[in-house]
Amino acid sequence: MARALAVVGDRWTLLILRDAFLAVRRFDDFQSRLGIARRVLAERLAGLVEDDILAKSAYQQRPTRYEYRLTEKGLALYPVILALVHWGDAHYTGPQGPPMLHRHKACGHDFRAVLACSHCAEPVSARDVVAHPRPVAA
């Protein structure tokens, strides 16, 4: 967990990733949506590119301007971001409900993130799991 938090554990980084999953791509769009200082945004975007979570590509020349797109490694963070969003919705949303819902394209229904066992597909919670060390190879 410490290694992962070293990459994505900063508040601004998580908000940048949230917006990237909402199809925000350009520096100025991140900056205006988040109200983040330009220097801080540039540092966080550079770190996400360096860690291969976002890919930077030019969309305009003279002046050169870039957009930032999620890589496969970045897309793999979706369950983490979605779980944080849904946790916040469950514990910090008022009576009006969450500001945004998530709809499954395949079935057309709004959904909540559910953690399930990869073997039996049963939902799991903290009380259903026992952590244990990986056996050492002989």
Short mmCIF file of C-alpha atoms in Angstrom, two decimals:
data_model
loop_
_atom_site.label_atom_id
_atom_site.label_comp_id
_atom_site.label_asym_id
_atom_site.label_seq_id
_atom_site.Cartn_x
_atom_site.Cartn_y
_atom_site.Cartn_z
CA MET A 1 0.00 0.00 0.00
CA ALA A 2 2.86 2.38 0.81
CA ARG A 3 4.27 2.03 -2.74
CA ALA A 4 0.89 2.81 -4.27
CA LEU A 5 0.31 5.79 -1.99
CA ALA A 6 3.72 7.18 -2.93
CA VAL A 7 2.37 7.46 -6.50
CA VAL A 8 -1.31 8.39 -6.05
CA GLY A 9 -1.74 9.26 -2.37
CA ASP A 10 -1.77 13.04 -2.79
CA ARG A 11 -5.13 14.85 -2.73
CA TRP A 12 -4.45 16.75 -5.97
CA THR A 13 -3.27 13.61 -7.74
CA LEU A 14 -6.48 11.78 -6.85
CA LEU A 15 -8.59 14.71 -8.04
CA ILE A 16 -6.64 14.84 -11.31
CA LEU A 17 -7.26 11.12 -11.79
CA ARG A 18 -10.96 11.54 -11.01
CA ASP A 19 -11.19 14.20 -13.69
CA ALA A 20 -9.17 12.10 -16.14
CA PHE A 21 -11.80 9.37 -15.73
CA LEU A 22 -14.41 12.05 -16.48
CA ALA A 23 -12.65 12.68 -19.84
CA VAL A 24 -10.75 15.82 -18.86
CA ARG A 25 -7.59 15.82 -21.00
CA ARG A 26 -6.09 19.31 -21.22
CA PHE A 27 -4.00 21.26 -18.72
CA ASP A 28 -6.24 24.34 -18.76
CA ASP A 29 -9.34 22.19 -18.26
CA PHE A 30 -7.80 20.42 -15.24
CA GLN A 31 -6.71 23.78 -13.86
CA SER A 32 -10.07 25.49 -14.24
CA ARG A 33 -12.11 22.53 -12.93
CA LEU A 34 -9.88 21.95 -9.89
CA GLY A 35 -8.78 25.49 -9.06
CA ILE A 36 -5.28 24.10 -8.55
CA ALA A 37 -2.15 26.26 -8.86
CA ARG A 38 -0.56 25.85 -12.29
CA ARG A 39 2.82 24.88 -10.81
CA VAL A 40 1.24 22.19 -8.61
CA LEU A 41 -0.78 20.84 -11.54
CA ALA A 42 2.30 20.74 -13.77
CA GLU A 43 4.21 18.80 -11.08
CA ARG A 44 1.40 16.29 -10.51
CA LEU A 45 0.85 15.73 -14.25
CA ALA A 46 4.59 15.25 -14.80
CA GLY A 47 4.67 12.68 -11.98
CA LEU A 48 1.70 10.78 -13.40
CA VAL A 49 3.37 10.74 -16.83
CA GLU A 50 6.68 9.60 -15.31
CA ASP A 51 4.85 6.78 -13.50
CA ASP A 52 3.12 5.76 -16.77
CA ILE A 53 -0.35 6.48 -15.40
CA LEU A 54 -1.00 9.25 -17.90
CA ALA A 55 0.44 9.60 -21.41
CA LYS A 56 1.21 13.09 -22.71
CA SER A 57 0.67 13.85 -26.39
CA ALA A 58 0.66 17.08 -28.37
CA TYR A 59 -2.70 18.15 -29.78
CA GLN A 60 -1.54 21.56 -31.05
CA GLN A 61 1.65 23.13 -32.40
CA ARG A 62 2.66 26.82 -32.07
CA PRO A 63 2.41 26.93 -29.20
CA THR A 64 2.75 23.25 -28.43
CA ARG A 65 -0.08 22.12 -26.19
CA TYR A 66 -0.57 18.70 -24.70
CA GLU A 67 -3.36 16.46 -23.57
CA TYR A 68 -3.12 13.76 -20.94
CA ARG A 69 -4.76 10.38 -21.42
CA LEU A 70 -4.98 7.44 -19.08
CA THR A 71 -2.67 4.55 -19.93
CA GLU A 72 -3.55 0.91 -19.25
CA LYS A 73 -1.81 1.29 -15.88
CA GLY A 74 -3.91 4.40 -15.24
CA LEU A 75 -7.14 2.71 -16.31
CA ALA A 76 -6.37 -0.04 -13.79
CA LEU A 77 -6.85 2.58 -11.05
CA TYR A 78 -10.55 2.91 -11.89
CA PRO A 79 -11.76 0.53 -9.15
CA VAL A 80 -9.73 2.48 -6.58
CA ILE A 81 -11.10 5.86 -7.67
CA LEU A 82 -14.65 4.53 -7.92
CA ALA A 83 -14.44 2.94 -4.46
CA LEU A 84 -13.26 6.27 -2.99
CA VAL A 85 -16.05 8.16 -4.75
CA HIS A 86 -18.70 5.73 -3.52
CA TRP A 87 -17.24 5.74 0.02
CA GLY A 88 -17.43 9.54 0.04
CA ASP A 89 -20.98 9.41 -1.31
CA ALA A 90 -22.00 7.01 1.45
CA HIS A 91 -20.45 8.99 4.31
CA TYR A 92 -20.32 12.65 3.25
CA THR A 93 -23.31 13.29 1.03
CA GLY A 94 -26.28 15.14 2.42
CA PRO A 95 -29.95 14.24 2.01
CA GLN A 96 -29.89 15.31 -1.66
CA GLY A 97 -27.73 12.26 -2.47
CA PRO A 98 -24.50 11.95 -4.44
CA PRO A 99 -23.69 14.60 -7.05
CA MET A 100 -22.93 12.03 -9.74
CA LEU A 101 -24.20 8.52 -10.49
CA HIS A 102 -22.40 5.79 -12.42
CA ARG A 103 -24.29 3.88 -15.11
CA HIS A 104 -23.20 0.52 -16.50
CA LYS A 105 -23.27 0.86 -20.29
CA ALA A 106 -24.04 -2.83 -20.90
CA CYS A 107 -27.25 -3.02 -18.83
CA GLY A 108 -28.15 0.66 -18.51
CA HIS A 109 -28.49 0.64 -14.72
CA ASP A 110 -26.86 2.91 -12.15
CA PHE A 111 -24.62 0.92 -9.82
CA ARG A 112 -22.43 1.03 -6.73
CA ALA A 113 -18.98 -0.50 -6.60
CA VAL A 114 -18.93 -3.97 -5.01
CA LEU A 115 -15.81 -5.87 -4.01
CA ALA A 116 -16.18 -9.55 -4.88
CA CYS A 117 -14.09 -12.69 -4.56
CA SER A 118 -12.32 -13.47 -7.84
CA HIS A 119 -12.90 -17.20 -7.24
CA CYS A 120 -16.57 -17.50 -6.19
CA ALA A 121 -17.87 -14.00 -7.10
CA GLU A 122 -19.44 -13.53 -3.64
CA PRO A 123 -19.27 -9.97 -2.27
CA VAL A 124 -16.60 -9.52 0.40
CA SER A 125 -16.13 -6.98 3.18
CA ALA A 126 -13.31 -6.45 5.69
CA ARG A 127 -14.90 -8.99 8.05
CA ASP A 128 -14.86 -11.65 5.32
CA VAL A 129 -11.12 -11.54 4.59
CA VAL A 130 -8.02 -12.89 6.33
CA ALA A 131 -4.67 -11.60 5.06
CA HIS A 132 -1.74 -14.02 5.09
CA PRO A 133 1.82 -13.95 3.79
CA ARG A 134 2.65 -15.50 0.44
CA PRO A 135 4.42 -18.85 0.87
CA VAL A 136 8.15 -18.65 0.26
CA ALA A 137 9.37 -20.62 -2.77
CA ALA A 138 11.42 -23.66 -1.84
#
